[in-house]
Amino acid sequence: MRAAPTILHLDMDAFYASVEQASKPSLRGKAVIVGGLGPRGVVATASYEARRFGVHSAMPMGQARRLCPNGAYLIPRFSLYRQVSDVVMALLRELSPLVEPLSLDEAFVDLEAGGVAFDSRGARETGERLRADIRAATGLSGSVGLAGSKMLAKVASEEAKPAGLLLIEPGTERELLAPMSVRTLPGVGPATGEHLRRAGITTVGELAEAGEDELVRMVGRSAGAGLYRMALGLDDRPVVAERDAKSVSVEDTFDVDLHDRVRIRGEVQRLADRCVRRLRDSGHSGRTIVLKVRRYDFSTLTRSETLRGPTDDPAVVREAAARLLEGVDTTGGVRLLGVGVSGLADYTQEDLFAQSLAAEPDGADGSDRTDGTDRTDGAGGTGGVDAADRTGRAGGAGGGAVTSGAAEAEAEGAHGVAEPSAEPEPAPERRWAAGSDVRHAVYGPGWVQGSGVGRVTVRFEQPGSEPGRVRTFRVDDPELEPSDPLPLVGDGTESGP
């Protein structure tokens, strides 16, 4: 525990939803819900306007729509969120070499290590300057907590939300924590909170008064000792600059259970390719390929196969994932698929070496994991340090997955060449997910408000502009194309021809 509040915790406010409001002027001040839009979608983030209706993260999207029927429901745009996160993290690294990111929108900073603050006054000035710099660079707000420990800094940033700063002076920790709910403490979830409530403990002060021996008796030695230390405000964990990823994974939840084995194989191939792209983007390779299958009854199976050497070759990962799928019974239907790579390394073996050596199956002897809950973590199952593609957690980028033509062709090739049909196959209808970026040859950049019955509605606006006009087009309009997101803050707005 430090004698000065020089550990800073930054937590961006309703990050995904705030990015969407900043990039779509017509949504500022309105209820915005980001997540999977299909019937099995889950809320990733809700704006503060939406939270007034009771919408919160991890809520089923159907329930959110009932609570907030007039909200704007959008798919996640992770490429843009990562761009904004990179800007924010760069500002943090200007303060100190010791920055510990927890997610795209959250990090600890050791201000002493950067020489920018050694007392309360310096810490407060640094925190205020950081909030102003983030606002100038991104147009977004973040909440800052300052304290002598990581736990207290995180508690302080949560209390400061939204768009605030709270500094906890050393020596005042117990007084501040005492009236707070036990759920304020890190690691105290609904189950532990309910267990403590039944024992008559609802506040942190009551937790401290219970004493370590009583807490150990109630929840076990390790958890009980940890709870008691947190109740006293004690935490000596250092800020760690590097947190190695344990795995990289992607997954998709489907609107309708998949029964066709060819379609399932095609989806696994597509997920394997996405996983390898994320693996390469992170600068890693990996030895263990993991397949995750959630079946119609919510039971979840995992299979893994370990190669003799690390790889980032998409062909190797596809082949391993396909082999793992052969050992999984998909009778009855599949609601979720995931592919992950673990055992990460910073180098790769030669591709031929990785493919030619015999693989070591890990899931053949009882490695199935069957549970009765519809979990939402990445396929690697490694928690906060897993570099999982969160699209799956939010129910899929468009509420469901669409198999690419290449994947379908590859899957069909396993059964031989299909006979040519007498009539040419009609081109598949283009799908436009709500919230996705588009560009029109005449009207310029915009975003999809909705689509259906062969039509797509687009609002033409961009960051920094006034709320734009809405126009409707055919879904196959040749002048309308998908587009990359525009930066939130730039030299000026772009206009159409």
Short mmCIF file of C-alpha atoms in Angstrom, two decimals:
data_model
loop_
_atom_site.label_atom_id
_atom_site.label_comp_id
_atom_site.label_asym_id
_atom_site.label_seq_id
_atom_site.Cartn_x
_atom_site.Cartn_y
_atom_site.Cartn_z
CA MET A 1 0.00 0.00 0.00
CA ARG A 2 1.35 3.36 -1.02
CA ALA A 3 1.46 6.50 1.03
CA ALA A 4 0.24 8.56 -1.96
CA PRO A 5 -2.63 7.93 -4.43
CA THR A 6 -0.34 7.38 -7.41
CA ILE A 7 -2.05 4.36 -8.97
CA LEU A 8 -4.53 5.49 -11.61
CA HIS A 9 -7.38 3.45 -13.03
CA LEU A 10 -9.05 4.65 -16.24
CA ASP A 11 -12.41 3.28 -17.35
CA MET A 12 -13.97 4.72 -20.48
CA ASP A 13 -17.68 5.50 -20.11
CA ALA A 14 -20.06 3.07 -21.90
CA PHE A 15 -17.24 2.65 -24.40
CA TYR A 16 -18.83 0.87 -27.39
CA ALA A 17 -22.05 2.87 -27.16
CA SER A 18 -20.15 6.14 -26.70
CA VAL A 19 -18.07 5.45 -29.81
CA GLU A 20 -21.27 4.84 -31.76
CA GLN A 21 -22.83 8.07 -30.49
CA ALA A 22 -19.68 10.02 -31.37
CA SER A 23 -19.53 8.60 -34.89
CA LYS A 24 -23.29 8.92 -35.56
CA PRO A 25 -24.42 12.47 -34.70
CA SER A 26 -28.12 11.60 -34.89
CA LEU A 27 -27.68 9.20 -31.91
CA ARG A 28 -26.14 11.68 -29.47
CA GLY A 29 -28.20 11.85 -26.31
CA LYS A 30 -30.31 8.85 -27.34
CA ALA A 31 -30.54 5.27 -26.10
CA VAL A 32 -27.96 3.14 -27.93
CA ILE A 33 -27.55 -0.60 -27.41
CA VAL A 34 -24.61 -2.45 -28.98
CA GLY A 35 -24.59 -6.21 -29.34
CA GLY A 36 -25.85 -9.17 -31.32
CA LEU A 37 -29.05 -8.32 -33.14
CA GLY A 38 -30.39 -11.83 -33.61
CA PRO A 39 -32.87 -13.59 -31.32
CA ARG A 40 -29.96 -15.05 -29.34
CA GLY A 41 -27.97 -11.84 -29.21
CA VAL A 42 -26.61 -10.37 -26.00
CA VAL A 43 -26.06 -6.72 -25.03
CA ALA A 44 -22.37 -5.82 -25.13
CA THR A 45 -22.77 -2.20 -23.97
CA ALA A 46 -25.67 0.16 -23.37
CA SER A 47 -25.44 3.94 -23.32
CA TYR A 48 -26.39 5.76 -20.13
CA GLU A 49 -29.62 6.85 -21.79
CA ALA A 50 -30.50 3.18 -22.35
CA ARG A 51 -29.50 2.21 -18.81
CA ARG A 52 -32.30 4.41 -17.46
CA PHE A 53 -34.68 1.86 -18.98
CA GLY A 54 -32.95 -0.99 -17.14
CA VAL A 55 -30.81 -2.21 -20.05
CA HIS A 56 -27.37 -3.45 -19.05
CA SER A 57 -24.45 -5.50 -20.39
CA ALA A 58 -24.90 -9.28 -20.77
CA MET A 59 -28.70 -8.92 -20.94
CA PRO A 60 -30.46 -10.94 -23.67
CA MET A 61 -31.19 -8.64 -26.58
CA GLY A 62 -34.85 -9.66 -26.63
CA GLN A 63 -35.28 -8.45 -23.06
CA ALA A 64 -33.48 -5.19 -23.89
CA ARG A 65 -35.87 -4.55 -26.79
CA ARG A 66 -38.85 -5.02 -24.47
CA LEU A 67 -37.42 -2.59 -21.92
CA CYS A 68 -36.28 -0.01 -24.47
CA PRO A 69 -38.29 -0.50 -27.69
CA ASN A 70 -37.26 2.85 -29.19
CA GLY A 71 -33.53 2.44 -28.70
CA ALA A 72 -31.00 2.23 -31.52
CA TYR A 73 -29.75 -1.36 -31.77
CA LEU A 74 -26.38 -1.69 -33.52
CA ILE A 75 -23.80 -4.37 -34.29
CA PRO A 76 -20.35 -3.98 -32.67
CA ARG A 77 -17.63 -2.42 -34.85
CA PHE A 78 -14.53 -3.82 -33.20
CA SER A 79 -12.09 -2.45 -35.75
CA LEU A 80 -13.13 1.09 -34.81
CA TYR A 81 -13.15 0.33 -31.08
CA ARG A 82 -9.57 -0.97 -31.34
CA GLN A 83 -8.48 2.16 -33.20
CA VAL A 84 -9.91 4.39 -30.48
CA SER A 85 -8.43 2.15 -27.78
CA ASP A 86 -4.98 2.47 -29.35
CA VAL A 87 -5.24 6.27 -29.12
CA VAL A 88 -6.25 6.11 -25.45
CA MET A 89 -3.54 3.59 -24.51
CA ALA A 90 -0.92 5.72 -26.25
CA LEU A 91 -1.93 8.65 -24.01
CA LEU A 92 -1.54 6.44 -20.94
CA ARG A 93 1.93 5.31 -22.02
CA GLU A 94 2.97 8.95 -22.26
CA LEU A 95 2.38 9.11 -18.50
CA SER A 96 4.26 5.99 -17.46
CA PRO A 97 6.07 2.91 -18.77
CA LEU A 98 3.93 0.83 -16.40
CA VAL A 99 0.50 0.59 -18.04
CA GLU A 100 -1.58 -2.52 -17.45
CA PRO A 101 -4.46 -2.79 -19.94
CA LEU A 102 -7.41 -4.87 -18.73
CA SER A 103 -9.52 -4.52 -21.87
CA LEU A 104 -9.98 -2.13 -24.80
CA ASP A 105 -11.38 0.57 -22.50
CA GLU A 106 -9.78 -0.02 -19.11
CA ALA A 107 -6.23 0.13 -17.68
CA PHE A 108 -4.11 0.75 -14.59
CA VAL A 109 -1.22 3.25 -14.66
CA ASP A 110 1.65 3.61 -12.16
CA LEU A 111 2.17 7.39 -12.03
CA GLU A 112 5.22 7.17 -9.77
CA ALA A 113 7.04 4.98 -12.30
CA GLY A 114 6.52 7.69 -14.91
CA GLY A 115 7.69 10.48 -12.60
CA VAL A 116 4.51 12.48 -13.21
CA ALA A 117 3.02 12.34 -9.68
CA PHE A 118 4.31 11.63 -6.19
CA ASP A 119 1.56 13.13 -4.03
CA SER A 120 -2.19 13.77 -4.05
CA ARG A 121 -1.97 17.12 -5.76
CA GLY A 122 0.21 15.83 -8.58
CA ALA A 123 -1.98 12.76 -9.03
CA ARG A 124 -5.16 14.81 -9.28
CA GLU A 125 -3.63 17.22 -11.79
CA THR A 126 -2.38 14.30 -13.89
CA GLY A 127 -5.79 12.64 -13.81
CA GLU A 128 -7.60 15.80 -14.88
CA ARG A 129 -5.10 16.42 -17.65
CA LEU A 130 -5.54 12.86 -18.88
CA ARG A 131 -9.31 13.20 -19.07
CA ALA A 132 -8.95 16.42 -21.07
CA ASP A 133 -6.42 14.83 -23.44
CA ILE A 134 -8.71 11.85 -24.05
CA ARG A 135 -11.62 14.18 -24.77
CA ALA A 136 -9.52 16.17 -27.25
CA ALA A 137 -8.11 13.10 -29.01
CA THR A 138 -11.27 10.99 -29.23
CA GLY A 139 -14.25 13.14 -28.29
CA LEU A 140 -15.08 10.60 -25.56
CA SER A 141 -15.17 10.74 -21.78
CA GLY A 142 -13.45 8.49 -19.28
CA SER A 143 -13.68 8.12 -15.53
CA VAL A 144 -10.53 8.17 -13.42
CA GLY A 145 -9.85 6.66 -10.00
CA LEU A 146 -6.72 7.47 -7.98
CA ALA A 147 -5.61 5.59 -4.88
CA GLY A 148 -2.69 3.87 -3.19
CA SER A 149 -3.66 0.43 -4.55
CA LYS A 150 -5.13 -1.13 -7.67
CA MET A 151 -8.29 -2.34 -5.94
CA LEU A 152 -9.10 1.07 -4.50
CA ALA A 153 -8.29 2.87 -7.75
CA LYS A 154 -10.78 0.64 -9.57
CA VAL A 155 -13.42 1.23 -6.89
CA ALA A 156 -12.79 4.97 -7.19
CA SER A 157 -13.23 5.05 -10.99
CA GLU A 158 -16.50 3.15 -10.68
CA GLU A 159 -17.76 5.66 -8.10
CA ALA A 160 -16.65 8.53 -10.36
CA LYS A 161 -18.80 7.41 -13.32
CA PRO A 162 -19.75 8.91 -15.61
CA ALA A 163 -17.07 11.37 -16.71
CA GLY A 164 -15.68 12.05 -13.26
CA LEU A 165 -12.56 11.74 -11.11
CA LEU A 166 -12.34 10.42 -7.55
CA LEU A 167 -9.17 10.41 -5.44
CA ILE A 168 -9.03 8.27 -2.30
CA GLU A 169 -6.62 9.72 0.21
CA PRO A 170 -4.48 7.09 1.98
CA GLY A 171 -5.85 6.54 5.48
CA THR A 172 -9.48 7.09 4.47
CA GLU A 173 -10.00 3.73 2.75
CA ARG A 174 -12.00 1.95 5.44
CA GLU A 175 -14.24 4.94 6.05
CA LEU A 176 -15.01 5.18 2.34
CA LEU A 177 -15.56 1.44 1.81
CA ALA A 178 -17.64 0.73 4.92
CA PRO A 179 -21.09 1.76 3.59
CA MET A 180 -20.57 0.26 0.15
CA SER A 181 -22.21 -2.97 -0.98
CA VAL A 182 -20.07 -6.11 -0.81
CA ARG A 183 -20.63 -6.38 -4.58
CA THR A 184 -18.35 -3.35 -4.93
CA LEU A 185 -15.33 -5.52 -4.18
CA PRO A 186 -13.61 -7.23 -7.14
CA GLY A 187 -14.50 -10.89 -7.41
CA VAL A 188 -17.71 -10.70 -5.40
CA GLY A 189 -20.33 -11.83 -7.90
CA PRO A 190 -24.03 -12.58 -7.55
CA ALA A 191 -23.52 -16.02 -5.98
CA THR A 192 -21.02 -14.86 -3.33
CA GLY A 193 -23.06 -11.72 -2.69
CA GLU A 194 -26.20 -13.77 -2.08
CA HIS A 195 -24.32 -16.19 0.19
CA LEU A 196 -23.07 -13.28 2.28
CA ARG A 197 -26.51 -11.65 2.31
CA ARG A 198 -28.05 -14.81 3.78
CA ALA A 199 -25.45 -14.55 6.54
CA GLY A 200 -26.51 -10.96 7.23
CA ILE A 201 -23.53 -9.31 5.53
CA THR A 202 -24.44 -6.74 2.90
CA THR A 203 -21.85 -3.94 3.28
CA VAL A 204 -18.06 -3.86 3.23
CA GLY A 205 -18.07 -2.56 6.81
CA GLU A 206 -20.03 -5.63 7.96
CA LEU A 207 -17.57 -7.80 6.06
CA ALA A 208 -14.65 -6.29 7.99
CA GLU A 209 -16.49 -6.66 11.31
CA ALA A 210 -17.14 -10.35 10.67
CA GLY A 211 -13.44 -11.05 10.90
CA GLU A 212 -11.16 -13.29 8.89
CA ASP A 213 -11.93 -16.51 10.77
CA GLU A 214 -15.69 -16.19 10.18
CA LEU A 215 -15.22 -15.40 6.48
CA VAL A 216 -12.89 -18.38 6.05
CA ARG A 217 -15.54 -20.59 7.64
CA MET A 218 -18.20 -19.21 5.28
CA VAL A 219 -16.45 -19.18 1.90
CA GLY A 220 -13.19 -21.10 2.33
CA ARG A 221 -9.65 -20.19 3.30
CA SER A 222 -8.40 -18.53 0.14
CA ALA A 223 -11.58 -16.58 -0.66
CA GLY A 224 -12.22 -15.70 2.98
CA ALA A 225 -8.73 -14.31 3.57
CA GLY A 226 -8.92 -12.32 0.33
CA LEU A 227 -12.33 -10.86 1.21
CA TYR A 228 -11.11 -9.76 4.61
CA ARG A 229 -8.05 -8.00 3.15
CA MET A 230 -10.19 -6.22 0.57
CA ALA A 231 -12.68 -5.16 3.24
CA LEU A 232 -9.80 -3.49 5.06
CA GLY A 233 -8.67 -1.81 1.84
CA LEU A 234 -5.44 -3.81 1.67
CA ASP A 235 -3.95 -4.60 -1.75
CA ASP A 236 -0.25 -4.67 -2.58
CA ARG A 237 -0.42 -5.89 -6.18
CA PRO A 238 1.92 -3.95 -8.51
CA VAL A 239 0.97 -2.53 -11.89
CA VAL A 240 2.28 -5.01 -14.47
CA ALA A 241 3.11 -3.58 -17.88
CA GLU A 242 2.98 -6.80 -19.91
CA ARG A 243 0.13 -9.25 -19.67
CA ASP A 244 0.73 -12.13 -22.04
CA ALA A 245 -2.31 -13.40 -23.88
CA LYS A 246 -3.04 -17.04 -23.08
CA SER A 247 -5.08 -17.73 -26.18
CA VAL A 248 -6.72 -16.20 -29.23
CA SER A 249 -10.23 -17.30 -30.11
CA VAL A 250 -13.36 -16.42 -32.06
CA GLU A 251 -16.90 -17.74 -31.88
CA ASP A 252 -20.36 -17.20 -33.31
CA THR A 253 -23.82 -17.87 -31.89
CA PHE A 254 -26.40 -18.69 -34.57
CA ASP A 255 -29.95 -17.40 -34.74
CA VAL A 256 -31.20 -20.89 -35.65
CA ASP A 257 -29.56 -24.17 -34.64
CA LEU A 258 -27.39 -25.61 -37.41
CA HIS A 259 -28.19 -29.19 -38.42
CA ASP A 260 -26.53 -29.54 -41.82
CA ARG A 261 -23.12 -31.12 -41.32
CA VAL A 262 -21.73 -29.46 -44.45
CA ARG A 263 -22.81 -26.04 -43.17
CA ILE A 264 -21.26 -26.76 -39.78
CA ARG A 265 -17.96 -27.73 -41.40
CA GLY A 266 -18.04 -24.56 -43.47
CA GLU A 267 -18.61 -22.42 -40.37
CA VAL A 268 -15.68 -24.08 -38.59
CA GLN A 269 -13.42 -23.34 -41.57
CA ARG A 270 -14.55 -19.70 -41.60
CA LEU A 271 -13.94 -19.35 -37.86
CA ALA A 272 -10.49 -20.92 -38.22
CA ASP A 273 -9.54 -18.29 -40.81
CA ARG A 274 -10.81 -15.46 -38.58
CA CYS A 275 -8.89 -16.88 -35.62
CA VAL A 276 -5.65 -16.99 -37.61
CA ARG A 277 -6.10 -13.37 -38.69
CA ARG A 278 -6.40 -12.34 -35.04
CA LEU A 279 -3.45 -14.56 -34.15
CA ARG A 280 -1.26 -12.87 -36.75
CA ASP A 281 -2.49 -9.40 -35.80
CA SER A 282 -1.35 -10.07 -32.23
CA GLY A 283 2.09 -11.18 -33.44
CA HIS A 284 1.73 -14.71 -32.10
CA SER A 285 1.61 -18.31 -33.22
CA GLY A 286 0.26 -21.24 -31.25
CA ARG A 287 0.59 -24.99 -30.71
CA THR A 288 -2.86 -26.02 -29.44
CA ILE A 289 -5.99 -25.79 -31.60
CA VAL A 290 -9.28 -25.71 -29.69
CA LEU A 291 -12.77 -26.37 -31.03
CA LYS A 292 -15.82 -25.32 -29.00
CA VAL A 293 -19.31 -26.61 -29.78
CA ARG A 294 -22.44 -25.61 -27.88
CA ARG A 295 -25.30 -27.93 -28.75
CA TYR A 296 -29.05 -27.48 -28.90
CA ASP A 297 -29.43 -28.40 -25.21
CA PHE A 298 -26.81 -25.81 -24.07
CA SER A 299 -24.24 -28.51 -23.31
CA THR A 300 -20.79 -27.30 -24.32
CA LEU A 301 -18.05 -29.58 -25.67
CA THR A 302 -14.42 -28.61 -26.19
CA ARG A 303 -11.84 -30.58 -28.14
CA SER A 304 -8.18 -29.68 -28.53
CA GLU A 305 -5.22 -30.91 -30.51
CA THR A 306 -1.60 -29.99 -29.84
CA LEU A 307 0.89 -29.71 -32.69
CA ARG A 308 4.59 -30.42 -32.31
CA GLY A 309 5.41 -26.80 -33.08
CA PRO A 310 3.64 -23.41 -33.07
CA THR A 311 1.96 -22.23 -36.27
CA ASP A 312 0.03 -19.32 -37.73
CA ASP A 313 -0.75 -21.11 -40.99
CA PRO A 314 -4.51 -20.96 -41.74
CA ALA A 315 -4.38 -24.31 -43.58
CA VAL A 316 -2.91 -26.03 -40.53
CA VAL A 317 -5.52 -24.54 -38.19
CA ARG A 318 -8.37 -25.36 -40.59
CA GLU A 319 -7.24 -28.97 -40.91
CA ALA A 320 -6.87 -29.41 -37.16
CA ALA A 321 -10.27 -27.85 -36.47
CA ALA A 322 -11.86 -30.12 -39.10
CA ARG A 323 -10.30 -33.20 -37.48
CA LEU A 324 -11.61 -32.13 -34.09
CA LEU A 325 -15.11 -31.62 -35.50
CA GLU A 326 -15.16 -35.21 -36.78
CA GLY A 327 -15.09 -36.38 -33.17
CA VAL A 328 -18.10 -34.29 -32.08
CA ASP A 329 -21.70 -35.46 -32.31
CA THR A 330 -23.77 -32.59 -33.69
CA THR A 331 -27.01 -34.56 -33.88
CA GLY A 332 -29.85 -32.41 -32.65
CA GLY A 333 -28.31 -29.13 -33.73
CA VAL A 334 -25.55 -26.64 -32.90
CA ARG A 335 -26.20 -23.15 -31.49
CA LEU A 336 -22.58 -21.94 -31.12
CA LEU A 337 -19.21 -22.74 -32.67
CA GLY A 338 -15.79 -21.44 -31.70
CA VAL A 339 -12.19 -21.95 -32.76
CA GLY A 340 -9.22 -20.94 -30.64
CA VAL A 341 -5.43 -21.25 -30.52
CA SER A 342 -3.52 -21.48 -27.24
CA GLY A 343 0.03 -22.29 -26.21
CA LEU A 344 1.09 -19.01 -27.80
CA ALA A 345 4.60 -18.19 -28.93
CA ASP A 346 6.30 -15.26 -30.65
CA TYR A 347 7.65 -17.40 -33.50
CA THR A 348 6.48 -20.12 -35.90
CA GLN A 349 7.95 -23.34 -37.15
CA GLU A 350 8.19 -23.91 -40.88
CA ASP A 351 4.72 -24.66 -42.24
CA LEU A 352 5.79 -28.01 -43.65
CA PHE A 353 7.21 -29.00 -40.28
CA ALA A 354 3.98 -28.10 -38.48
CA GLN A 355 1.81 -30.02 -40.95
CA SER A 356 3.95 -33.12 -41.39
CA LEU A 357 4.42 -34.06 -37.75
CA ALA A 358 1.74 -36.11 -36.10
CA ALA A 359 -0.62 -34.16 -33.92
CA GLU A 360 -1.34 -35.06 -30.33
CA PRO A 361 -5.10 -35.13 -29.65
CA ASP A 362 -5.92 -33.72 -26.22
CA GLY A 363 -9.68 -34.17 -26.21
CA ALA A 364 -9.94 -37.90 -26.81
CA ASP A 365 -9.91 -38.96 -23.19
CA GLY A 366 -12.61 -37.08 -21.38
CA SER A 367 -11.63 -33.55 -22.27
CA ASP A 368 -15.26 -32.71 -23.01
CA ARG A 369 -16.53 -29.92 -20.85
CA THR A 370 -20.29 -30.08 -20.49
CA ASP A 371 -22.13 -27.36 -18.65
CA GLY A 372 -25.72 -26.31 -18.40
CA THR A 373 -25.29 -22.59 -18.88
CA ASP A 374 -25.07 -20.57 -22.07
CA ARG A 375 -21.70 -18.96 -21.34
CA THR A 376 -20.44 -16.04 -23.37
CA ASP A 377 -16.67 -16.18 -23.03
CA GLY A 378 -14.24 -16.84 -25.88
CA ALA A 379 -13.58 -20.27 -27.24
CA GLY A 380 -10.28 -20.44 -25.41
CA GLY A 381 -12.00 -20.04 -22.05
CA THR A 382 -9.10 -18.16 -20.46
CA GLY A 383 -10.98 -15.13 -19.16
CA GLY A 384 -9.82 -11.53 -19.24
CA VAL A 385 -6.47 -12.12 -20.90
CA ASP A 386 -8.01 -14.13 -23.71
CA ALA A 387 -7.85 -12.25 -27.00
CA ALA A 388 -11.30 -13.48 -27.96
CA ASP A 389 -13.28 -11.96 -30.78
CA ARG A 390 -16.21 -10.47 -28.87
CA THR A 391 -18.53 -10.71 -31.80
CA GLY A 392 -19.53 -14.17 -30.66
CA ARG A 393 -20.27 -12.91 -27.15
CA ALA A 394 -22.65 -10.37 -28.59
CA GLY A 395 -24.48 -12.93 -30.65
CA GLY A 396 -22.68 -12.49 -33.96
CA ALA A 397 -21.95 -9.42 -35.97
CA GLY A 398 -25.24 -9.55 -37.74
CA GLY A 399 -27.28 -11.61 -35.34
CA GLY A 400 -26.09 -14.78 -37.06
CA ALA A 401 -23.31 -16.12 -39.20
CA VAL A 402 -23.28 -16.37 -42.98
CA THR A 403 -20.99 -18.95 -44.54
CA SER A 404 -18.73 -17.49 -47.18
CA GLY A 405 -18.85 -18.89 -50.69
CA ALA A 406 -15.28 -20.13 -50.40
CA ALA A 407 -16.05 -22.03 -47.22
CA GLU A 408 -19.17 -23.57 -48.75
CA ALA A 409 -17.22 -24.63 -51.82
CA GLU A 410 -14.47 -26.13 -49.73
CA ALA A 411 -16.94 -28.01 -47.54
CA GLU A 412 -18.87 -29.30 -50.55
CA GLY A 413 -15.64 -30.45 -52.15
CA ALA A 414 -15.28 -33.06 -49.44
CA HIS A 415 -18.22 -34.90 -51.01
CA GLY A 416 -17.19 -34.57 -54.64
CA VAL A 417 -18.12 -32.16 -57.41
CA ALA A 418 -21.76 -31.11 -57.49
CA GLU A 419 -23.73 -31.66 -60.68
CA PRO A 420 -24.40 -28.43 -62.58
CA SER A 421 -28.01 -27.34 -62.26
CA ALA A 422 -30.20 -26.63 -65.23
CA GLU A 423 -31.03 -23.16 -63.93
CA PRO A 424 -28.29 -20.81 -62.65
CA GLU A 425 -28.34 -20.22 -58.91
CA PRO A 426 -29.66 -16.73 -58.04
CA ALA A 427 -27.14 -14.45 -56.40
CA PRO A 428 -27.57 -14.35 -52.60
CA GLU A 429 -29.26 -11.23 -51.28
CA ARG A 430 -26.83 -8.72 -49.81
CA ARG A 431 -27.18 -8.35 -46.05
CA TRP A 432 -26.83 -4.99 -44.34
CA ALA A 433 -26.49 -5.11 -40.55
CA ALA A 434 -27.79 -2.15 -38.55
CA GLY A 435 -24.94 0.15 -37.59
CA SER A 436 -22.50 -0.98 -40.29
CA ASP A 437 -20.56 1.55 -42.36
CA VAL A 438 -21.41 2.12 -46.01
CA ARG A 439 -20.53 4.51 -48.81
CA HIS A 440 -22.75 5.62 -51.68
CA ALA A 441 -21.29 6.79 -54.97
CA VAL A 442 -23.47 9.92 -54.87
CA TYR A 443 -24.24 10.65 -51.22
CA GLY A 444 -20.92 9.66 -49.62
CA PRO A 445 -20.36 7.93 -46.25
CA GLY A 446 -23.17 6.82 -43.97
CA TRP A 447 -24.42 3.97 -41.83
CA VAL A 448 -27.20 1.41 -42.04
CA GLN A 449 -30.27 2.15 -39.93
CA GLY A 450 -32.07 -1.02 -40.94
CA SER A 451 -32.94 -3.36 -43.78
CA GLY A 452 -35.67 -5.75 -44.85
CA VAL A 453 -38.08 -6.66 -47.64
CA GLY A 454 -35.38 -6.02 -50.24
CA ARG A 455 -34.63 -2.49 -49.02
CA VAL A 456 -31.90 -0.90 -46.90
CA THR A 457 -32.22 2.44 -45.10
CA VAL A 458 -29.07 4.55 -44.73
CA ARG A 459 -28.44 7.73 -42.76
CA PHE A 460 -25.75 9.86 -44.39
CA GLU A 461 -23.70 11.51 -41.66
CA GLN A 462 -20.26 11.21 -40.13
CA PRO A 463 -18.32 12.24 -37.01
CA GLY A 464 -18.44 15.99 -36.50
CA SER A 465 -21.28 16.61 -38.92
CA GLU A 466 -24.86 17.62 -38.24
CA PRO A 467 -27.45 14.81 -38.07
CA GLY A 468 -27.82 13.57 -41.62
CA ARG A 469 -30.65 12.69 -43.97
CA VAL A 470 -32.10 9.21 -44.39
CA ARG A 471 -32.46 7.54 -47.77
CA THR A 472 -33.70 4.10 -48.81
CA PHE A 473 -32.19 1.90 -51.53
CA ARG A 474 -32.56 -1.59 -52.94
CA VAL A 475 -30.32 -4.04 -51.09
CA ASP A 476 -28.52 -4.76 -54.37
CA ASP A 477 -28.01 -1.12 -55.36
CA PRO A 478 -24.64 -1.16 -57.21
CA GLU A 479 -23.77 2.34 -55.98
CA LEU A 480 -23.94 1.29 -52.30
CA GLU A 481 -20.93 -0.52 -50.86
CA PRO A 482 -19.62 -1.50 -47.41
CA SER A 483 -17.02 0.90 -46.06
CA ASP A 484 -14.37 1.20 -43.36
CA PRO A 485 -15.24 3.29 -40.29
CA LEU A 486 -14.28 6.96 -40.33
CA PRO A 487 -12.06 8.25 -37.47
CA LEU A 488 -13.92 9.97 -34.62
CA VAL A 489 -11.65 13.01 -34.68
CA GLY A 490 -9.99 14.29 -37.86
CA ASP A 491 -9.00 17.36 -39.79
CA GLY A 492 -12.51 17.87 -41.08
CA THR A 493 -15.58 16.13 -42.28
CA GLU A 494 -15.90 14.48 -45.63
CA SER A 495 -18.82 15.16 -47.89
CA GLY A 496 -20.30 13.29 -50.80
CA PRO A 497 -20.06 14.45 -54.40
#
